CSV table of C-alpha atoms in Angstrom, one decimal:
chain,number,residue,atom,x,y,z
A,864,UNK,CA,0.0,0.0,0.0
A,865,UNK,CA,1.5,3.4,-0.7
A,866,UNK,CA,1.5,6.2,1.4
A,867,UNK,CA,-0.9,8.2,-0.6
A,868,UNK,CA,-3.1,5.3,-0.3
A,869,UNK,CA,-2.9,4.7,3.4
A,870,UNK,CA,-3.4,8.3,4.2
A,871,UNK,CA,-6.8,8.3,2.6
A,872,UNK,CA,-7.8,4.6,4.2
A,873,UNK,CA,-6.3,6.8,7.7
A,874,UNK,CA,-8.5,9.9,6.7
A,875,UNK,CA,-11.5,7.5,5.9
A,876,UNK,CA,-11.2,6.1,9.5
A,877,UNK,CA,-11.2,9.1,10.9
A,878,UNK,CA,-14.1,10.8,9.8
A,879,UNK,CA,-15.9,7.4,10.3
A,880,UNK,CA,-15.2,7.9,14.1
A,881,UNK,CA,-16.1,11.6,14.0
A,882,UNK,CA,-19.5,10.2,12.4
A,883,UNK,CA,-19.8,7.4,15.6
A,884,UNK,CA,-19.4,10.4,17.7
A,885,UNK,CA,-21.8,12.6,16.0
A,886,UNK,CA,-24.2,9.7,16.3
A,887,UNK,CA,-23.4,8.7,19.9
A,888,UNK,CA,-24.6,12.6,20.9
A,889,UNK,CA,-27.6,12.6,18.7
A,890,UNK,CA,-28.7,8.9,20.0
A,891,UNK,CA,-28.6,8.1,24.1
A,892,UNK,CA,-26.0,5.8,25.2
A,893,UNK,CA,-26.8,2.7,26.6
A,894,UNK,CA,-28.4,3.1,30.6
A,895,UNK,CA,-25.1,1.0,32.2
A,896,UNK,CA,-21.5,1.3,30.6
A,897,UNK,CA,-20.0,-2.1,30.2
A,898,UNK,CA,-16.2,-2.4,30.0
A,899,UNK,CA,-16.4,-4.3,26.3
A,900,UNK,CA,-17.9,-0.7,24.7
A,901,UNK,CA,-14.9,0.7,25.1
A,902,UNK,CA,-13.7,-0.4,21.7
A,903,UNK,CA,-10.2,0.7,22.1
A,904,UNK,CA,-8.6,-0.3,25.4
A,905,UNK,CA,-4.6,0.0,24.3
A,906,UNK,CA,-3.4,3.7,24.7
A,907,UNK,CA,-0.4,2.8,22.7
A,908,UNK,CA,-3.0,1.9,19.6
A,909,UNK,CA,-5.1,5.0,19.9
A,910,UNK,CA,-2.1,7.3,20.0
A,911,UNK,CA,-0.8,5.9,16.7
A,912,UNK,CA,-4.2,5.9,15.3
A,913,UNK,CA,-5.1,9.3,16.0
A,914,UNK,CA,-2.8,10.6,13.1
A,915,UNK,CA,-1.5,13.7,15.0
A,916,UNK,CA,-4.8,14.6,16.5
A,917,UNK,CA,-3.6,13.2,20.3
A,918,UNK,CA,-5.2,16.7,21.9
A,919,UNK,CA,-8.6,16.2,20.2
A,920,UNK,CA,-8.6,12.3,20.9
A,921,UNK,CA,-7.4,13.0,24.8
A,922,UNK,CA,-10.7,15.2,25.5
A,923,UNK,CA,-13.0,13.4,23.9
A,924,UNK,CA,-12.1,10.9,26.2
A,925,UNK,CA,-11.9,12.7,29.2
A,926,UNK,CA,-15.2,14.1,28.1
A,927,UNK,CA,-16.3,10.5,28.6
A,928,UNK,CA,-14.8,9.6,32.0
A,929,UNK,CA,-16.6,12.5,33.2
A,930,UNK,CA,-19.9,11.4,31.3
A,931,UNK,CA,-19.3,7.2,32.7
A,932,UNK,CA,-18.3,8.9,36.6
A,933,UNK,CA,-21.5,11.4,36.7
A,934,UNK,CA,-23.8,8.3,35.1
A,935,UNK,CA,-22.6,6.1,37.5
A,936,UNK,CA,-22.7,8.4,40.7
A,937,UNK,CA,-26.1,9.7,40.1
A,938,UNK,CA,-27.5,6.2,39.0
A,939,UNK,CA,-31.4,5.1,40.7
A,940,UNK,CA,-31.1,2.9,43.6
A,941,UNK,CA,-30.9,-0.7,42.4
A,942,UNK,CA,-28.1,-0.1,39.8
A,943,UNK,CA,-24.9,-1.3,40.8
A,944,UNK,CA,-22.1,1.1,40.5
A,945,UNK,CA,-18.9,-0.2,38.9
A,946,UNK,CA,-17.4,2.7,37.3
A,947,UNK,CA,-15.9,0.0,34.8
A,948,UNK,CA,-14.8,2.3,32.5
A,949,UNK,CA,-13.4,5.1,34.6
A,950,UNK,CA,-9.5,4.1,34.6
A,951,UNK,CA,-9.6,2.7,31.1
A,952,UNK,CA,-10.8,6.4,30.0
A,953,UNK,CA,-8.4,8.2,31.9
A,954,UNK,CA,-5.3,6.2,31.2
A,955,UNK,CA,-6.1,6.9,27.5
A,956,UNK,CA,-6.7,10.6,27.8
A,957,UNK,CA,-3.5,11.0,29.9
A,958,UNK,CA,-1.3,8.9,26.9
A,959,UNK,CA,-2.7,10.6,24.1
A,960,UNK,CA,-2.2,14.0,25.8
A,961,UNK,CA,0.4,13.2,28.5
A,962,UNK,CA,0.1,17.0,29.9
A,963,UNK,CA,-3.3,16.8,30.3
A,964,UNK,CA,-3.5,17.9,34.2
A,965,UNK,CA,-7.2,18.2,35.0
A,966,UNK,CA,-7.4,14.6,33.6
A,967,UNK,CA,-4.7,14.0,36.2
A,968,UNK,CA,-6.3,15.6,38.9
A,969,UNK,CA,-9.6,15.7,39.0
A,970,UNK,CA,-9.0,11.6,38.2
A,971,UNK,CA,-7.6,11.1,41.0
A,972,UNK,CA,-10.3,12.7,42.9
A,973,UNK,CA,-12.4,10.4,41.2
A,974,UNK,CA,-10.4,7.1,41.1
A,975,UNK,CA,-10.2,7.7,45.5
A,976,UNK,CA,-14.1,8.9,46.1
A,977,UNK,CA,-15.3,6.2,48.9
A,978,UNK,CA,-18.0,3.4,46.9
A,979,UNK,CA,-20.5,3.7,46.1
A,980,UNK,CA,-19.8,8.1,45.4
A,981,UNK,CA,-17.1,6.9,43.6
A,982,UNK,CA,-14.7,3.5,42.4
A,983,UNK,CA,-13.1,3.7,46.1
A,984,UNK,CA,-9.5,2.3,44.5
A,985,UNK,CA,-7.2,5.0,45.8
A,986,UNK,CA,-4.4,2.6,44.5
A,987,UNK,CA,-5.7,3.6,40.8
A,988,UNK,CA,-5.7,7.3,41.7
A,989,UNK,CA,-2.0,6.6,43.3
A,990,UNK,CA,-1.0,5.4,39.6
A,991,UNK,CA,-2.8,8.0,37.7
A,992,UNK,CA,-0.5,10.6,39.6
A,993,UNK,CA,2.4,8.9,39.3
A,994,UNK,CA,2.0,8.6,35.5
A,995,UNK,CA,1.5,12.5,35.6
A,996,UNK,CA,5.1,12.6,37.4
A,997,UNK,CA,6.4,10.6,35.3
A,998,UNK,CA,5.4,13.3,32.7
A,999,UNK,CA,6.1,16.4,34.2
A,1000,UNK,CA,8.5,15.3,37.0
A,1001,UNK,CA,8.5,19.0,38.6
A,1002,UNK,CA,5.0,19.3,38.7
A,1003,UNK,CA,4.2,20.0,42.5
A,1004,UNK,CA,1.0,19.7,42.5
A,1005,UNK,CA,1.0,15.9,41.4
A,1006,UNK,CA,2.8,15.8,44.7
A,1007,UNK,CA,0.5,17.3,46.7
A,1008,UNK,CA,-2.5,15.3,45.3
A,1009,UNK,CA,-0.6,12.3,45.6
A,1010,UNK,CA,-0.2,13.6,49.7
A,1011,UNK,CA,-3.9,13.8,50.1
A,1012,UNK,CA,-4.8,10.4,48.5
A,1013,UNK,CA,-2.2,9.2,51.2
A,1014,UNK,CA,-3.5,10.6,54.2
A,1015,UNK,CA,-7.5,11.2,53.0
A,1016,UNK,CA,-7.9,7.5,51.4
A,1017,UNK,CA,-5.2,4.9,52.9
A,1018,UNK,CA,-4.0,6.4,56.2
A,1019,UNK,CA,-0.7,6.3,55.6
A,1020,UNK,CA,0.5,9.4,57.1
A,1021,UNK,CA,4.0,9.1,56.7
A,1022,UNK,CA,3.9,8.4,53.0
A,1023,UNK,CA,1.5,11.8,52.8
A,1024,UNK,CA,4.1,13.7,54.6
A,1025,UNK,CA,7.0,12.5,52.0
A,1026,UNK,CA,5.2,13.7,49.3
A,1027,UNK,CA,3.9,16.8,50.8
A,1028,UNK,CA,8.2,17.0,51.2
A,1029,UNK,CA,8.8,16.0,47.6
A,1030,UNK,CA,6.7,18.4,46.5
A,1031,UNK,CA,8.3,21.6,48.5
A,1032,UNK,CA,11.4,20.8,47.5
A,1033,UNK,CA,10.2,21.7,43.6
A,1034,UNK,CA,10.8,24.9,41.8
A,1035,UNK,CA,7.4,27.3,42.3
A,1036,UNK,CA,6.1,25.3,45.0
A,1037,UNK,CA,4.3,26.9,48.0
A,1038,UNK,CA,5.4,27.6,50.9
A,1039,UNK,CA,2.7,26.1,53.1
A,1040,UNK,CA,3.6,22.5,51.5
A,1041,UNK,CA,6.4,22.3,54.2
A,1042,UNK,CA,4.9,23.0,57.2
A,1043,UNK,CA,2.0,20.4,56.0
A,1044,UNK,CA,4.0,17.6,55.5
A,1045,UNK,CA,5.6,18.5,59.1
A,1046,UNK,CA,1.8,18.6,60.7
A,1047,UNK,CA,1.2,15.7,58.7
A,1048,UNK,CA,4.0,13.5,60.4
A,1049,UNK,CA,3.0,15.7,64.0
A,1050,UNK,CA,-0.8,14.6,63.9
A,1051,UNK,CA,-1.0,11.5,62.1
A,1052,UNK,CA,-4.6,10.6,61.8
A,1053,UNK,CA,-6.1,13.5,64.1
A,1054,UNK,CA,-8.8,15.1,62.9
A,1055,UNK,CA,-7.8,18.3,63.4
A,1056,UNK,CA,-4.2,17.8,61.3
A,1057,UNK,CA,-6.9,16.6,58.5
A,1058,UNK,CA,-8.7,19.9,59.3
A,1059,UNK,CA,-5.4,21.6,58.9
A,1060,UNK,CA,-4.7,20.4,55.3
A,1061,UNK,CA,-7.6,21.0,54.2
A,1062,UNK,CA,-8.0,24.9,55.6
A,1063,UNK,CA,-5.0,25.6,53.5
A,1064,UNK,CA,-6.5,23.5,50.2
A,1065,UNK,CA,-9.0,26.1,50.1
A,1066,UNK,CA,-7.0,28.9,50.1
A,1067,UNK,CA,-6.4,27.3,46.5
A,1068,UNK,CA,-6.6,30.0,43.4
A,1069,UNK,CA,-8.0,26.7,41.5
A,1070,UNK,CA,-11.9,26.9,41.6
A,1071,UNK,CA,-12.0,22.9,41.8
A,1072,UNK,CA,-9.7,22.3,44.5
A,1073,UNK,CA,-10.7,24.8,46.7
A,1074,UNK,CA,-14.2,23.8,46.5
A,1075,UNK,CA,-13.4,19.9,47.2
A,1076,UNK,CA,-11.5,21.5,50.5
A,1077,UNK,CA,-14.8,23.4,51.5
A,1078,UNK,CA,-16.7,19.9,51.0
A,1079,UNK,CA,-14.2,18.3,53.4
A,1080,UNK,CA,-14.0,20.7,56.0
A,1081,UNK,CA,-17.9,20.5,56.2
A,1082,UNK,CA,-17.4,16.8,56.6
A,1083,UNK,CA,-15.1,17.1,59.1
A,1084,UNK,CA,-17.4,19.9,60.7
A,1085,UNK,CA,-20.1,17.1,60.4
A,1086,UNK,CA,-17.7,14.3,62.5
A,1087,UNK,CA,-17.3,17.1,65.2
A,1088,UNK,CA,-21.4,17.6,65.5
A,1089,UNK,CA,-21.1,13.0,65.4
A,1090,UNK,CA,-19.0,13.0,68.1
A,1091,UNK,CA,-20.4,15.6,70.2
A,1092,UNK,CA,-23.7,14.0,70.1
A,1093,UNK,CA,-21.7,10.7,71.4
A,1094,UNK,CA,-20.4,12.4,73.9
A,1095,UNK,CA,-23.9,13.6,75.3
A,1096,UNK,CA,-25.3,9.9,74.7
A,1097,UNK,CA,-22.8,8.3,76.8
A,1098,UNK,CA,-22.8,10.7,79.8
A,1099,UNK,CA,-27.1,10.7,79.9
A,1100,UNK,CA,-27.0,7.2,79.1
A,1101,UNK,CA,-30.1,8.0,76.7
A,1102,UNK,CA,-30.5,8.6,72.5
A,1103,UNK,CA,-30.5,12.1,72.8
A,1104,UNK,CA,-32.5,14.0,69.2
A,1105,UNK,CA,-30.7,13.8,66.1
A,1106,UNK,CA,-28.7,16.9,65.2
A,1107,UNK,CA,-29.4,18.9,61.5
A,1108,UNK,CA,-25.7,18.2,59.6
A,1109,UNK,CA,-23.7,21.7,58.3
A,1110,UNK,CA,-25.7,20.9,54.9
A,1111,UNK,CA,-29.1,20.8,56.4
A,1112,UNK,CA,-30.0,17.3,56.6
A,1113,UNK,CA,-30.3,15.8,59.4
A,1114,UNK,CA,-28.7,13.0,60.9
A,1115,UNK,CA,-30.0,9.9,61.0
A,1116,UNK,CA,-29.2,6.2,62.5
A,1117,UNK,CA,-27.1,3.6,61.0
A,1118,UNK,CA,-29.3,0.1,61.7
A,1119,UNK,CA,-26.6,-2.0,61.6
A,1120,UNK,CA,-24.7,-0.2,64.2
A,1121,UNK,CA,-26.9,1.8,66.0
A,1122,UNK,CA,-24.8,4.9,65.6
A,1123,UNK,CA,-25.1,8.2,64.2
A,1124,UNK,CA,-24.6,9.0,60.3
A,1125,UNK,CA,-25.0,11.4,57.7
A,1126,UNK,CA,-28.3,10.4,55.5
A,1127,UNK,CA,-27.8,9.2,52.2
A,1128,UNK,CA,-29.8,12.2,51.0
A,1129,UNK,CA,-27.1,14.6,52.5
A,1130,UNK,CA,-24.6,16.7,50.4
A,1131,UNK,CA,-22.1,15.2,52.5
A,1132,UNK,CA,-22.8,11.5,51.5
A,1133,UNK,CA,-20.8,9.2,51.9
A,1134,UNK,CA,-18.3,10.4,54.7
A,1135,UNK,CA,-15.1,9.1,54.2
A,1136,UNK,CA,-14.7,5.3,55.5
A,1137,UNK,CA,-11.7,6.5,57.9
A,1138,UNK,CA,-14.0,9.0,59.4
A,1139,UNK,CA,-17.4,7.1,60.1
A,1140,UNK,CA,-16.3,5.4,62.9
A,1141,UNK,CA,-15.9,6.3,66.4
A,1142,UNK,CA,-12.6,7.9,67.7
């Protein structure tokens, strides 16, 4: 085949894709993503079939991990979650445009959200990031991201603070990303370290960031309202009334062990699995 001849049979292909597309938004998808509709699963064969049109290719894609996690999240009750196609998606729009940072990080924010808000496998948002490093080594905020999944998702505190470390030591970084990875070691899993991290997240010139700190501070604001309520149960040795949470839902009891939650109905469902227990 010449090369005249391939790059028509190349150009065909592509506008037959651009027609699938054009015909995916005109037509619903399907109600539940299954992992076999992703047609192209190798990053390495969409990058050499996208003919020099990576950036295009890498948001479409993104476009669709953000369709598959919002269709997934907001699903009926009854559906199960699996959020199949999430990583797949990602991993393709990071290869084709390795640079792409929001895929980075809002992924990971994804990849880590606590089932059934999210996939709950941290360890895939751990990858992500380190694939972003692996890009753009002296990127600090890969390093602070990569902190948080440490110390929001697996607990590993020391692991947080190193990267929290990492990251200062890079060119531009800020200067609060020291003192945090030295609270970070300090507190370990206290609340109020968590509280901490999170006060300076929202001082955060990115709109997305700073508003996933305000979410977790409210949480956090929710465990305090949890425990205090605890704290009046065990002294009066009675249920005292349910509080209202900092969203204005109020609380409710968990059946299967008899002690106060956040309702499913609450802006601040699901609470993250490290905090829903008592201290």
């Amino acid at each position: 085949m010449t090369r005249v001849t391939a790059a028509l049979a190349a150009a065909f292909c592509l506008a037959g894709a651009v027609m699938l597309h054009a015909a995916q938004e005109r037509w619903a998808p399907p109600k539940v993503d299954r992992p076999e509709l992703l047609y192209v699963r190798s990053p390495a064969v969409m990058k050499r079939a996208t003919l020099g049109y990576e950036a295009i290719a890498a948001d479409v894609y993104w476009i669709r991990a953000l369709q598959h996690f919002g269709e997934e999240r907001i699903a009926p009750p009854g559906h199960v979650r699996t959020y199949a196609l999430l990583y797949p998606l990602l991993d393709l729009a990071t290869t084709l445009d390795p640079h792409f940072s929001i895929a980075y990080r809002f992924g990971s924010i994804f990849l880590g959200e606590p089932y059934p808000g999210g996939p709950g496998r941290p360890d895939l948002a751990i990858a992500l990031l380190q694939k972003g490093i692996a890009a753009q080594p002296t990127k600090w905020q890969y390093f602070q991201d990569l902190g948080f999944v440490y110390y929001w998702h697996m607990r590993d505190y020391q692991t947080a603070a190193s990267w929290f470390q990492r990251g200062a030591d890079l060119p531009g970084a800020p200067s609060w990303l020291r003192p945090l990875a030295a609270v970070t070691l300090a507190e370990g899993g206290h609340r109020e370290a968590s509280r901490a991290l999170w006060q300076q997240l929202a001082q955060s010139e990115e709109q997305w960031l700073s508003s996933s700190a305000v979410l977790r501070l409210t949480q956090l604001d929710a465990m305090d309202i949890m425990e205090e309520w605890r704290r009046v149960r065990r002294e009066r040795g009675v249920m005292p009334p349910l509080p209202v949470d900092p969203s204005g839902t109020p609380f409710v009891i968990d059946p299967a062990t008899g002690d106060i939650t956040v309702a499913r109905e609450s802006k601040l469902f699901p609470l993250p699995g490290q905090l829903q227990q008592p201290r």
